[in-house]
Amino acid sequence: MTTNKPTHSGGCLCGAVRFVASGDPIGGNHCHCGMCRKDSGSGVSSFVCFPTSAVTWNGMPTDYESSPGKFRGFCPKCGSSLTWRNGAKDSEIDFRLGSFDDPRPFKARKHLWMSTALESFAGIDPDIEHLD
């Protein structure tokens, strides 16, 4: 019996690092910690988590150990931030939502580090103009 698992492709800005994640994600979140803000250059970082066994690579990200046992992967050519891994839990890998070719199917299941969230990114403010 053949099971057709969905596949989700993505990669960096220049295309030197590409990946395919098979199956459904095991998590998704918006992280509001200061390290993710620095790494992404944004007020909040969005991630989608897959089992590492479900991921194939064409080109590999370079890892940076941002804190003990925590690794952030980026393209060695263009510098695009791609992944986050907890080294003690190598069975999972979090991908930056924006690194997917089509991020629309994914949904965040939680917000992390809300105690450090920037107020302007912690929710929808009705006083902020929304543009499409």
PDB file of C-alpha atoms in Angstrom:
ATOM      1  CA  MET A   1       0.000   0.000   0.000  1.00  0.00           C
ATOM      2  CA  THR A   2       1.441   3.361  -1.032  1.00  0.00           C
ATOM      3  CA  THR A   3       0.887   6.385   1.165  1.00  0.00           C
ATOM      4  CA  ASN A   4       1.138   9.773  -0.479  1.00  0.00           C
ATOM      5  CA  LYS A   5       2.646  12.126   2.046  1.00  0.00           C
ATOM      6  CA  PRO A   6       2.583  15.842   1.301  1.00  0.00           C
ATOM      7  CA  THR A   7       5.952  17.374   0.501  1.00  0.00           C
ATOM      8  CA  HIS A   8       7.013  20.896   1.352  1.00  0.00           C
ATOM      9  CA  SER A   9      10.018  22.393  -0.434  1.00  0.00           C
ATOM     10  CA  GLY A  10      12.018  25.462   0.423  1.00  0.00           C
ATOM     11  CA  GLY A  11      15.441  27.008   0.612  1.00  0.00           C
ATOM     12  CA  CYS A  12      17.542  30.087   0.984  1.00  0.00           C
ATOM     13  CA  LEU A  13      17.449  33.349  -0.950  1.00  0.00           C
ATOM     14  CA  CYS A  14      20.183  32.410  -3.437  1.00  0.00           C
ATOM     15  CA  GLY A  15      19.148  28.753  -3.910  1.00  0.00           C
ATOM     16  CA  ALA A  16      22.437  27.224  -2.729  1.00  0.00           C
ATOM     17  CA  VAL A  17      20.612  25.386   0.080  1.00  0.00           C
ATOM     18  CA  ARG A  18      17.339  23.593  -0.701  1.00  0.00           C
ATOM     19  CA  PHE A  19      15.271  21.158   1.340  1.00  0.00           C
ATOM     20  CA  VAL A  20      12.170  18.981   1.091  1.00  0.00           C
ATOM     21  CA  ALA A  21      10.193  18.097   4.216  1.00  0.00           C
ATOM     22  CA  SER A  22       7.813  15.144   3.800  1.00  0.00           C
ATOM     23  CA  GLY A  23       4.606  14.583   5.698  1.00  0.00           C
ATOM     24  CA  ASP A  24       2.818  16.860   8.088  1.00  0.00           C
ATOM     25  CA  PRO A  25       4.632  19.194  10.459  1.00  0.00           C
ATOM     26  CA  ILE A  26       4.795  18.263  14.129  1.00  0.00           C
ATOM     27  CA  GLY A  27       4.556  21.851  15.291  1.00  0.00           C
ATOM     28  CA  GLY A  28       4.544  25.501  14.417  1.00  0.00           C
ATOM     29  CA  ASN A  29       5.158  28.598  16.502  1.00  0.00           C
ATOM     30  CA  HIS A  30       5.878  32.293  16.621  1.00  0.00           C
ATOM     31  CA  CYS A  31       8.921  32.983  18.793  1.00  0.00           C
ATOM     32  CA  HIS A  32       9.264  36.374  20.452  1.00  0.00           C
ATOM     33  CA  CYS A  33      12.667  35.861  22.143  1.00  0.00           C
ATOM     34  CA  GLY A  34      15.462  38.376  21.702  1.00  0.00           C
ATOM     35  CA  MET A  35      17.778  35.868  20.004  1.00  0.00           C
ATOM     36  CA  CYS A  36      15.212  35.066  17.309  1.00  0.00           C
ATOM     37  CA  ARG A  37      14.631  38.795  16.787  1.00  0.00           C
ATOM     38  CA  LYS A  38      18.385  39.304  16.296  1.00  0.00           C
ATOM     39  CA  ASP A  39      18.714  36.272  14.036  1.00  0.00           C
ATOM     40  CA  SER A  40      15.774  37.222  11.818  1.00  0.00           C
ATOM     41  CA  GLY A  41      16.011  40.999  11.954  1.00  0.00           C
ATOM     42  CA  SER A  42      12.273  41.018  12.673  1.00  0.00           C
ATOM     43  CA  GLY A  43       9.964  41.577  15.634  1.00  0.00           C
ATOM     44  CA  VAL A  44       8.885  37.936  15.721  1.00  0.00           C
ATOM     45  CA  SER A  45      10.095  34.702  14.129  1.00  0.00           C
ATOM     46  CA  SER A  46       7.786  32.023  12.759  1.00  0.00           C
ATOM     47  CA  PHE A  47       8.828  28.370  12.603  1.00  0.00           C
ATOM     48  CA  VAL A  48       7.485  25.047  11.329  1.00  0.00           C
ATOM     49  CA  CYS A  49       8.859  21.858  12.920  1.00  0.00           C
ATOM     50  CA  PHE A  50       9.441  18.515  11.173  1.00  0.00           C
ATOM     51  CA  PRO A  51      11.151  15.284  12.186  1.00  0.00           C
ATOM     52  CA  THR A  52      14.743  15.413  10.912  1.00  0.00           C
ATOM     53  CA  SER A  53      14.154  11.984   9.358  1.00  0.00           C
ATOM     54  CA  ALA A  54      11.507  13.560   7.075  1.00  0.00           C
ATOM     55  CA  VAL A  55      13.931  16.100   5.576  1.00  0.00           C
ATOM     56  CA  THR A  56      16.222  15.778   2.559  1.00  0.00           C
ATOM     57  CA  TRP A  57      18.783  18.406   1.612  1.00  0.00           C
ATOM     58  CA  ASN A  58      20.418  19.711  -1.545  1.00  0.00           C
ATOM     59  CA  GLY A  59      23.249  21.783  -0.139  1.00  0.00           C
ATOM     60  CA  MET A  60      23.620  22.121   3.627  1.00  0.00           C
ATOM     61  CA  PRO A  61      23.183  25.050   5.971  1.00  0.00           C
ATOM     62  CA  THR A  62      26.056  26.090   8.184  1.00  0.00           C
ATOM     63  CA  ASP A  63      25.312  25.883  11.905  1.00  0.00           C
ATOM     64  CA  TYR A  64      25.949  28.603  14.461  1.00  0.00           C
ATOM     65  CA  GLU A  65      25.702  27.659  18.133  1.00  0.00           C
ATOM     66  CA  SER A  66      23.827  30.713  19.412  1.00  0.00           C
ATOM     67  CA  SER A  67      23.662  29.393  22.978  1.00  0.00           C
ATOM     68  CA  PRO A  68      24.873  26.118  24.509  1.00  0.00           C
ATOM     69  CA  GLY A  69      23.300  23.247  22.572  1.00  0.00           C
ATOM     70  CA  LYS A  70      21.083  25.486  20.408  1.00  0.00           C
ATOM     71  CA  PHE A  71      21.953  25.720  16.708  1.00  0.00           C
ATOM     72  CA  ARG A  72      20.779  28.137  14.045  1.00  0.00           C
ATOM     73  CA  GLY A  73      21.331  27.110  10.427  1.00  0.00           C
ATOM     74  CA  PHE A  74      21.993  29.583   7.655  1.00  0.00           C
ATOM     75  CA  CYS A  75      23.099  29.533   4.040  1.00  0.00           C
ATOM     76  CA  PRO A  76      26.894  29.792   3.835  1.00  0.00           C
ATOM     77  CA  LYS A  77      26.598  31.768   0.571  1.00  0.00           C
ATOM     78  CA  CYS A  78      23.791  34.332   1.065  1.00  0.00           C
ATOM     79  CA  GLY A  79      23.367  34.187   4.858  1.00  0.00           C
ATOM     80  CA  SER A  80      19.627  33.417   4.839  1.00  0.00           C
ATOM     81  CA  SER A  81      18.468  32.147   8.223  1.00  0.00           C
ATOM     82  CA  LEU A  82      16.838  28.747   7.673  1.00  0.00           C
ATOM     83  CA  THR A  83      16.657  26.540  10.773  1.00  0.00           C
ATOM     84  CA  TRP A  84      16.767  26.213  14.530  1.00  0.00           C
ATOM     85  CA  ARG A  85      17.690  23.014  16.355  1.00  0.00           C
ATOM     86  CA  ASN A  86      17.910  21.970  19.961  1.00  0.00           C
ATOM     87  CA  GLY A  87      21.059  19.847  19.897  1.00  0.00           C
ATOM     88  CA  ALA A  88      19.722  17.647  22.703  1.00  0.00           C
ATOM     89  CA  LYS A  89      16.666  16.875  20.559  1.00  0.00           C
ATOM     90  CA  ASP A  90      18.221  16.172  17.146  1.00  0.00           C
ATOM     91  CA  SER A  91      15.132  14.231  16.084  1.00  0.00           C
ATOM     92  CA  GLU A  92      13.391  17.540  15.239  1.00  0.00           C
ATOM     93  CA  ILE A  93      14.281  20.591  13.180  1.00  0.00           C
ATOM     94  CA  ASP A  94      12.471  23.917  13.008  1.00  0.00           C
ATOM     95  CA  PHE A  95      12.403  25.731   9.662  1.00  0.00           C
ATOM     96  CA  ARG A  96      11.806  29.434   9.261  1.00  0.00           C
ATOM     97  CA  LEU A  97       8.318  29.815   7.839  1.00  0.00           C
ATOM     98  CA  GLY A  98       9.564  32.209   5.161  1.00  0.00           C
ATOM     99  CA  SER A  99      12.068  29.663   3.849  1.00  0.00           C
ATOM    100  CA  PHE A 100       9.275  27.496   2.388  1.00  0.00           C
ATOM    101  CA  ASP A 101       8.348  27.986  -1.261  1.00  0.00           C
ATOM    102  CA  ASP A 102       4.690  27.956  -0.177  1.00  0.00           C
ATOM    103  CA  PRO A 103       4.241  28.695   3.540  1.00  0.00           C
ATOM    104  CA  ARG A 104       0.447  29.062   3.313  1.00  0.00           C
ATOM    105  CA  PRO A 105      -0.503  25.526   4.472  1.00  0.00           C
ATOM    106  CA  PHE A 106       1.142  25.941   7.871  1.00  0.00           C
ATOM    107  CA  LYS A 107      -0.478  27.193  11.062  1.00  0.00           C
ATOM    108  CA  ALA A 108       1.195  28.312  14.246  1.00  0.00           C
ATOM    109  CA  ARG A 109       0.088  26.411  17.319  1.00  0.00           C
ATOM    110  CA  LYS A 110       1.659  28.639  19.949  1.00  0.00           C
ATOM    111  CA  HIS A 111       3.506  31.848  20.760  1.00  0.00           C
ATOM    112  CA  LEU A 112       6.787  31.417  22.643  1.00  0.00           C
ATOM    113  CA  TRP A 113       8.543  33.835  25.005  1.00  0.00           C
ATOM    114  CA  MET A 114       5.581  36.203  25.259  1.00  0.00           C
ATOM    115  CA  SER A 115       7.189  37.761  28.347  1.00  0.00           C
ATOM    116  CA  THR A 116       9.768  39.302  25.990  1.00  0.00           C
ATOM    117  CA  ALA A 117       7.398  40.060  23.100  1.00  0.00           C
ATOM    118  CA  LEU A 118       7.381  43.507  21.575  1.00  0.00           C
ATOM    119  CA  GLU A 119       3.903  44.920  22.161  1.00  0.00           C
ATOM    120  CA  SER A 120       3.552  45.899  18.516  1.00  0.00           C
ATOM    121  CA  PHE A 121       4.059  42.253  17.437  1.00  0.00           C
ATOM    122  CA  ALA A 122       2.171  40.461  20.211  1.00  0.00           C
ATOM    123  CA  GLY A 123      -1.225  40.835  18.553  1.00  0.00           C
ATOM    124  CA  ILE A 124      -3.263  42.759  16.050  1.00  0.00           C
ATOM    125  CA  ASP A 125      -3.589  46.376  17.074  1.00  0.00           C
ATOM    126  CA  PRO A 126      -6.754  47.986  15.666  1.00  0.00           C
ATOM    127  CA  ASP A 127      -4.939  51.330  15.534  1.00  0.00           C
ATOM    128  CA  ILE A 128      -2.395  49.999  13.024  1.00  0.00           C
ATOM    129  CA  GLU A 129      -3.175  50.356   9.341  1.00  0.00           C
ATOM    130  CA  HIS A 130      -3.523  47.014   7.550  1.00  0.00           C
ATOM    131  CA  LEU A 131      -2.593  46.876   3.877  1.00  0.00           C
ATOM    132  CA  ASP A 132      -3.088  44.067   1.386  1.00  0.00           C
TER     133      ASP A 132
END
